[in-house]
Amino acid sequence: MDTPTRPCLGLALSPELASQLKGHLPRTSVLENRLPGSALEFMSERSQGGLVFVSVSTWKDLPAQDRERLTAHKSWQFLLIADRHDPEALEFMSSGIFLTLMTCPLDGEKIARALEQAEEVSSMYQDIFLMAREISLERELLARKNEQLAFLNQLLTKASQTLDPSVILSNSAEDLALLLDVRSVLGIFWSENKGQTEAELFLPENLTNTSQAEWINHLLSLATRLGKHEVRGYQVSLLQHKDDAEESQPELDQLITLPLSLGPEPFGALVICSREASALGQDRLRILGSAANHLALAMRNSLEFRKTKARADHDGLTRISNRHHFDTRLREEMKRHQRHQDELSLMMIDLDYFKSVNDTYGHQAGDLVLREVGKILHNTLRESDFPARYGGEEFVVILPQTREEQAWILAERLRAQIGQTVFRFQKKRFRVTVSIGIAGLKPGALTPPEGLIHNADLALYLAKTSGRNMVCCSAIEECEADQLG
């Protein structure tokens, strides 16, 4: 017999979202999809509460008064569905109203994980309630229990206010100091990517090179043991600490390890460096366990949101930034250029005779060329440069603090490298060439973004009409071109 579950309410969900939810909810759960007015009546009739599924689009359009009336039902848990990429989703999650964020399309795994999270949080609040009742019975423990509740409340509130994993971990170090002596908090989180385990390590920024190497080895071995797979690749993110650098240096022999999971298998771990590591009582260990459960939820949300945002900002084929992300970045770089009086250049790249590649070898071969050119840009450009796919067979590169002459040298290097690359598709080998236009801004120039793009486009047009496979600058009288025979 299936275990009864709490009521599930859809708040003005689209037919598609409602269908996806109904198809993956347990058989004992019946989704009631209602408009706000009817939803309020439904919630008022059920004092025990339940789950409310609401999309970003619906929540964004709700008047503030309706939001307040809905969230006044404290026994109900709200789950947000990102039915579209919207920067305001970050603000909604930061409000602390929503338990988790689910990305579309919905599937059984996402919905099951959300239900598990809801159950875990509900259980955690039940534990807090029982703890409060014990306090009333044992007055001599009142002060200590109140401190523990304050700690949990602060930790839960602050962890829900951001979707930046580095900020969550930095805040947790301060919050955990309410419960025990904390010198530092470190973390590692892992996931599968194309059959290999990759990890992100979060370390204090004040570590010496030797100490950092020791901690990397420790965290990687921890991930291998808990995740049951050897980590094949990793990246390190640094955490800022307000404490004195010498005082907050973590030591490997004073550790509390908290595995983080939202299901049967952990996806990460926190390591707390504390002088009290070997002297914790059962009450503080239990509170640490509850803290780990909510931090797991917050970290999973933040890591998933970062992945979603990265997908929204990047071109699906070439894996570099897309046109929308380029437009945003160019405005930011031009403001920085005007503020700091730096040089700034823009490079526009167009694949020569790309239509003939598609016509001769097929569109899959064309996609292969676009992917490889994206890789060449990513691997050849400097870390400060910003490549993006502009559309079709056109690419753009923002070159901060770079004069046109320097940009021309870099463009020539790219042109030569792409021209020398042999593309292989279905036992056929071929090459492609590119034409490149460059435009630059002098310090103090007030050219709008559209003007810089226009100048680079004119230079690109000059390169193409002059024979292709060459680089031209927007200052035509100073244009340098090199055409290969």
XYZ file of C-alpha atoms in Angstrom:
485
model
C 0.000 0.000 0.000
C 1.357 3.438 -0.936
C 2.038 5.896 1.855
C -0.321 8.906 1.759
C 1.390 12.126 0.784
C 0.623 15.763 1.443
C -1.666 17.729 -0.946
C 0.005 19.024 -4.138
C -1.206 22.345 -5.505
C -0.286 23.818 -8.896
C -0.552 27.613 -9.013
C -1.872 28.510 -12.476
C 0.514 26.077 -14.152
C 0.535 25.811 -17.937
C -1.069 22.617 -19.292
C 2.391 21.370 -20.320
C 3.920 21.844 -16.843
C 0.850 20.376 -15.149
C 1.056 17.331 -17.405
C 4.758 16.837 -16.661
C 4.091 17.001 -12.916
C 1.109 14.661 -12.997
C 3.093 12.133 -14.979
C 5.824 11.844 -12.331
C 4.085 12.475 -8.982
C 3.418 9.421 -6.750
C 0.086 7.681 -7.338
C -1.132 8.872 -3.964
C -0.575 12.523 -4.919
C -3.272 14.317 -6.899
C -2.235 17.623 -8.416
C -4.815 20.377 -8.026
C -4.001 23.072 -10.617
C -5.869 26.230 -9.643
C -5.909 29.977 -10.194
C -4.720 32.164 -7.259
C -8.196 32.818 -5.789
C -9.204 29.176 -5.845
C -5.743 28.164 -4.627
C -6.166 30.299 -1.493
C -9.449 28.558 -0.677
C -7.814 25.159 -1.232
C -4.930 26.045 1.138
C -7.250 27.467 3.818
C -9.258 24.226 3.935
C -6.147 22.136 4.723
C -4.494 23.099 7.985
C -1.797 20.419 7.663
C -0.356 22.120 4.591
C 1.257 20.649 1.514
C 3.320 21.513 -1.579
C 2.757 24.414 -3.970
C 4.338 24.253 -7.456
C 4.617 27.666 -9.149
C 6.450 28.767 -12.290
C 8.744 31.806 -12.538
C 6.371 33.331 -15.120
C 3.307 33.027 -12.858
C 5.078 34.292 -9.733
C 6.490 37.271 -11.639
C 2.997 38.312 -12.794
C 1.323 37.932 -9.384
C 0.504 41.177 -7.540
C 2.406 41.665 -4.269
C -0.857 41.372 -2.293
C -1.588 37.923 -3.756
C 1.938 36.765 -2.991
C 1.581 37.822 0.642
C -1.781 36.083 1.009
C -0.369 32.859 -0.438
C 2.816 32.807 1.635
C 0.875 33.601 4.804
C 0.011 29.885 4.895
C 3.178 28.859 6.731
C 2.431 25.143 6.669
C 2.731 25.056 2.867
C 6.067 24.635 1.081
C 6.635 26.505 -2.185
C 8.677 25.017 -5.068
C 9.741 27.229 -7.987
C 9.839 25.964 -11.597
C 12.179 27.821 -13.993
C 9.921 27.645 -17.059
C 12.156 30.257 -18.719
C 15.526 31.889 -18.118
C 14.780 35.034 -16.143
C 17.297 36.951 -13.961
C 14.480 37.558 -11.458
C 14.506 33.856 -10.603
C 17.595 34.626 -8.535
C 15.684 37.296 -6.600
C 12.744 34.962 -6.016
C 15.030 32.269 -4.593
C 16.859 34.824 -2.453
C 13.560 35.806 -0.796
C 13.606 32.575 1.214
C 10.045 31.722 0.139
C 10.939 28.821 -2.123
C 12.326 25.487 -1.007
C 14.061 24.652 -4.290
C 14.350 25.551 -7.973
C 13.494 23.000 -10.681
C 14.606 23.521 -14.274
C 12.603 22.551 -17.362
C 11.842 20.121 -18.808
C 10.625 18.379 -15.678
C 11.366 14.687 -15.334
C 10.930 11.983 -12.755
C 14.374 12.490 -11.201
C 13.922 16.251 -10.680
C 10.443 15.870 -9.237
C 11.480 12.990 -6.980
C 14.427 15.006 -5.710
C 12.185 17.991 -4.989
C 9.752 15.799 -3.049
C 12.630 14.275 -1.079
C 13.910 17.759 -0.253
C 10.461 18.827 0.896
C 10.211 15.776 3.128
C 13.675 16.337 4.567
C 13.000 19.998 5.322
C 9.615 19.143 6.815
C 11.291 16.519 8.993
C 13.948 19.021 9.997
C 11.341 21.565 11.086
C 9.584 18.802 12.989
C 12.847 18.127 14.787
C 13.117 21.814 15.647
C 9.550 21.781 16.958
C 10.276 18.771 19.152
C 13.437 20.427 20.343
C 11.486 23.525 21.359
C 9.011 21.378 23.323
C 11.891 19.726 25.163
C 13.192 23.179 26.073
C 9.904 24.027 27.773
C 10.204 20.817 29.831
C 13.841 21.303 30.757
C 14.231 24.904 31.800
C 17.889 24.501 32.735
C 18.659 23.842 29.050
C 16.650 26.798 27.770
C 19.531 29.178 27.086
C 21.607 26.574 25.272
C 18.718 25.306 23.148
C 17.758 28.869 22.199
C 21.288 29.431 20.976
C 21.037 26.309 18.835
C 17.720 27.409 17.361
C 19.114 30.871 16.646
C 22.044 29.241 14.914
C 19.791 27.110 12.696
C 17.501 30.026 11.906
C 20.407 32.256 10.917
C 22.055 29.524 8.871
C 18.833 28.648 7.033
C 17.979 32.292 6.359
C 21.394 33.338 5.056
C 21.843 30.194 2.954
C 18.531 30.949 1.181
C 19.470 34.541 0.337
C 22.067 33.801 -2.357
C 22.722 31.406 -5.221
C 26.485 31.942 -5.179
C 28.139 28.775 -3.779
C 31.227 30.695 -2.600
C 29.071 33.136 -0.622
C 27.038 30.287 0.911
C 30.193 28.579 2.177
C 31.785 31.813 3.410
C 28.592 32.675 5.308
C 28.385 29.170 6.747
C 31.819 29.615 8.352
C 30.533 32.666 10.237
C 27.258 30.969 11.170
C 28.905 27.758 12.401
C 31.020 29.887 14.742
C 27.808 30.372 16.789
C 27.841 26.649 17.548
C 31.525 25.814 17.938
C 35.011 27.184 17.512
C 35.609 27.379 13.744
C 38.929 28.175 12.131
C 37.850 27.531 8.559
C 35.280 25.773 6.370
C 36.289 24.029 3.131
C 34.182 22.140 0.623
C 34.233 19.817 -2.358
C 31.380 18.965 -4.746
C 31.478 16.439 -7.556
C 29.346 15.356 -10.507
C 29.485 13.103 -13.552
C 30.416 14.620 -16.915
C 30.610 12.328 -19.950
C 31.291 9.307 -17.768
C 34.008 10.968 -15.670
C 33.833 12.446 -12.182
C 34.714 16.138 -12.012
C 34.900 18.230 -8.850
C 34.982 21.813 -7.639
C 37.033 22.532 -4.511
C 36.439 25.557 -2.293
C 39.550 26.577 -0.317
C 40.498 29.623 1.813
C 42.341 32.224 -0.239
C 45.125 32.636 2.369
C 46.613 29.131 2.031
C 50.290 28.725 1.236
C 51.163 26.714 -1.877
C 52.234 23.737 0.238
C 49.112 23.855 2.396
C 46.859 24.226 -0.655
C 48.411 21.128 -2.260
C 47.835 19.145 0.953
C 44.204 20.224 1.143
C 43.571 19.445 -2.524
C 44.882 15.914 -1.979
C 42.762 15.493 1.146
C 39.553 16.723 -0.469
C 40.084 14.655 -3.617
C 40.621 11.509 -1.544
C 37.472 12.388 0.430
C 35.488 12.707 -2.820
C 36.847 9.361 -4.046
C 35.827 7.661 -0.799
C 32.352 9.218 -0.509
C 31.560 9.399 -4.229
C 33.056 5.948 -4.924
C 34.734 7.164 -8.138
C 38.145 8.697 -8.685
C 38.043 12.387 -9.623
C 39.481 12.886 -13.125
C 39.356 16.669 -13.260
C 38.829 19.508 -10.810
C 38.874 23.274 -10.398
C 39.626 25.361 -7.321
C 37.545 28.327 -6.128
C 38.881 30.553 -3.346
C 36.842 31.686 -0.343
C 37.293 35.041 1.336
C 37.672 35.098 5.120
C 37.440 38.047 7.471
C 39.583 36.427 10.156
C 43.273 37.076 10.674
C 45.241 35.123 8.040
C 47.449 33.290 10.528
C 44.627 32.486 12.919
C 42.340 31.019 10.243
C 44.926 28.702 8.693
C 43.184 25.280 8.661
C 44.960 22.199 9.972
C 44.459 18.657 8.727
C 44.288 17.083 12.210
C 41.317 19.092 13.586
C 38.491 18.169 11.222
C 34.739 17.582 11.229
C 33.586 16.092 7.926
C 29.940 16.529 6.915
C 28.836 14.610 3.783
C 26.126 16.481 1.846
C 23.391 14.555 0.049
C 19.814 14.960 -1.137
C 19.321 11.295 -1.885
C 21.063 7.982 -1.296
C 24.479 9.140 -2.539
C 26.430 12.236 -1.379
C 27.321 14.853 -3.973
C 29.717 16.832 -1.797
C 31.208 17.360 1.642
C 32.011 20.172 4.051
C 35.152 20.048 6.154
C 35.098 22.149 9.326
C 38.430 22.906 10.964
C 37.833 23.262 14.696
C 39.784 22.850 17.937
C 36.629 21.203 19.322
C 36.518 18.491 16.633
C 37.159 15.680 19.114
C 34.986 17.025 21.947
C 31.533 17.503 20.426
C 28.521 16.193 22.310
C 25.543 14.452 20.735
C 23.418 17.600 20.821
C 25.867 19.653 18.747
C 26.486 16.741 16.382
C 22.735 16.505 15.814
C 22.509 20.240 15.083
C 25.451 19.952 12.689
C 23.568 17.168 10.897
C 20.505 19.392 10.493
C 22.727 22.236 9.283
C 24.348 19.917 6.740
C 20.917 18.923 5.387
C 19.940 22.511 4.645
C 23.375 23.488 3.360
C 23.117 20.524 0.991
C 19.848 21.926 -0.321
C 21.281 25.441 -0.681
C 24.464 24.240 -2.392
C 22.571 21.971 -4.806
C 20.313 24.885 -5.757
C 23.267 27.221 -6.285
C 25.270 24.733 -8.370
C 22.232 23.839 -10.497
C 21.376 27.516 -11.021
C 24.944 28.247 -12.113
C 24.754 25.420 -14.668
C 21.412 26.726 -15.957
C 22.765 30.256 -16.272
C 25.878 29.011 -18.072
C 23.705 27.144 -20.570
C 21.601 30.257 -21.140
C 24.707 32.398 -21.784
C 26.485 29.971 -24.100
C 25.932 28.778 -27.648
C 24.862 25.130 -27.619
C 26.959 24.128 -30.643
C 30.299 25.874 -30.095
C 30.175 26.019 -26.260
C 31.370 29.631 -26.263
C 29.256 32.676 -25.343
C 26.208 33.516 -27.441
C 25.044 36.802 -29.016
C 22.983 37.866 -25.999
C 25.879 37.331 -23.596
C 28.197 39.186 -25.992
C 25.886 42.222 -26.118
C 25.807 42.389 -22.320
C 29.570 41.953 -21.966
C 30.362 44.564 -24.640
C 28.314 47.193 -22.798
C 30.145 46.348 -19.571
C 33.581 46.521 -21.235
C 32.803 49.859 -22.913
C 31.725 51.362 -19.585
C 34.986 50.088 -18.073
C 36.894 51.522 -21.053
C 35.375 54.968 -20.519
C 35.861 54.864 -16.758
C 39.508 53.757 -16.765
C 40.597 55.320 -20.082
C 41.861 51.984 -21.439
C 42.263 50.798 -25.012
C 39.589 48.438 -26.339
C 39.375 46.458 -29.593
C 36.764 44.273 -31.239
C 37.411 41.454 -33.710
C 34.781 40.109 -36.125
C 35.523 36.763 -37.791
C 33.683 35.254 -40.755
C 34.300 31.806 -42.259
C 35.049 32.155 -45.975
C 32.757 30.302 -48.395
C 31.089 28.487 -45.505
C 28.013 27.744 -47.621
C 30.172 25.648 -49.938
C 31.301 23.543 -46.952
C 27.660 22.745 -46.147
C 26.823 22.155 -49.811
C 29.867 19.929 -50.424
C 30.180 17.937 -47.207
C 26.796 18.429 -45.511
C 25.552 20.444 -42.551
C 27.069 18.030 -40.025
C 30.480 18.868 -41.473
C 29.606 22.555 -41.148
C 28.692 22.040 -37.495
C 32.018 20.253 -36.993
C 33.879 23.278 -38.392
C 31.975 25.687 -36.135
C 32.724 23.563 -33.067
C 36.435 23.340 -33.915
C 36.708 27.078 -34.555
C 35.070 27.666 -31.168
C 37.731 25.414 -29.577
C 40.536 27.257 -31.381
C 39.238 30.595 -30.091
C 38.914 29.234 -26.557
C 42.412 27.708 -26.565
C 44.276 30.494 -28.386
C 42.915 33.702 -26.891
C 44.081 35.258 -23.668
C 42.152 34.760 -20.443
C 40.975 38.381 -20.501
C 39.577 38.103 -24.057
C 35.899 37.320 -24.614
C 34.950 35.186 -27.667
C 31.329 34.627 -28.715
C 29.338 33.252 -31.611
C 27.704 36.249 -33.277
C 25.421 34.229 -35.526
C 25.687 31.714 -38.357
C 29.359 31.433 -39.341
C 30.350 34.728 -37.677
C 32.295 35.044 -34.417
C 33.291 38.101 -32.372
C 36.034 38.650 -29.812
C 36.203 41.496 -27.267
C 39.823 42.450 -26.559
C 40.089 44.613 -23.403
C 43.156 46.852 -22.953
C 44.265 46.069 -26.506
C 45.271 48.496 -29.298
C 44.293 47.840 -32.912
C 47.894 46.984 -33.790
C 48.029 44.367 -31.017
C 44.627 43.028 -32.060
C 45.875 42.726 -35.663
C 48.804 40.549 -34.521
C 46.449 38.293 -32.524
C 44.003 38.126 -35.448
C 46.796 37.101 -37.824
C 47.729 34.300 -35.443
C 44.129 33.092 -35.363
C 43.733 33.383 -39.148
C 46.871 31.323 -39.716
C 45.937 28.672 -37.149
C 42.428 28.190 -38.531
C 43.783 28.098 -42.095
C 46.305 25.404 -41.165
C 43.732 23.189 -39.419
C 42.754 20.056 -41.332
C 39.109 19.164 -40.744
C 38.131 15.497 -41.050
C 34.590 14.350 -41.707
C 33.562 10.865 -42.908
C 37.055 10.099 -44.279
C 37.172 13.434 -46.101
C 39.777 16.100 -45.317
C 39.430 19.793 -46.039
C 40.508 23.239 -44.820
C 38.708 26.544 -44.333
C 39.908 30.140 -44.166
C 38.585 33.174 -42.321
C 38.329 36.893 -42.939
C 38.766 39.144 -39.909
C 37.826 42.775 -39.299
C 39.159 44.802 -36.380
C 37.968 48.034 -34.792
C 39.498 49.782 -31.818
C 38.687 52.576 -29.387
C 41.207 55.102 -28.145
C 41.192 56.115 -24.453
C 38.417 58.596 -23.787
C 36.440 57.751 -26.941
C 32.647 57.978 -26.510
C 31.728 55.622 -29.359
C 28.547 53.615 -28.550
C 28.632 49.791 -28.747
C 26.753 49.876 -32.047
C 29.412 52.170 -33.518
C 32.261 49.839 -32.547
C 30.424 46.854 -34.049
C 29.717 48.838 -37.209
C 33.381 49.779 -37.618
C 34.510 46.175 -37.125
C 31.888 45.047 -39.634
C 33.177 47.563 -42.187
C 36.702 46.219 -41.706
C 35.385 42.679 -42.162
C 33.613 43.734 -45.355
C 36.889 45.208 -46.627
C 38.705 41.939 -45.886
C 36.083 39.916 -47.765
C 35.872 42.211 -50.793
C 39.664 42.388 -51.007
C 40.012 38.656 -51.555
C 39.173 36.999 -48.194
C 41.587 35.077 -45.935
C 42.998 38.307 -44.540
C 42.839 40.735 -41.610
C 41.789 44.381 -41.993
C 41.489 47.229 -39.482
C 38.699 49.783 -39.285
C 41.175 52.647 -39.878
C 41.256 51.909 -43.616
C 44.194 54.159 -44.359
C 46.212 52.179 -41.813
C 44.811 48.806 -42.842
C 47.242 45.957 -42.946
C 46.208 42.911 -44.962
C 47.956 39.663 -45.690
C 46.449 37.409 -48.356
C 47.735 33.876 -48.705
C 48.223 32.481 -52.185
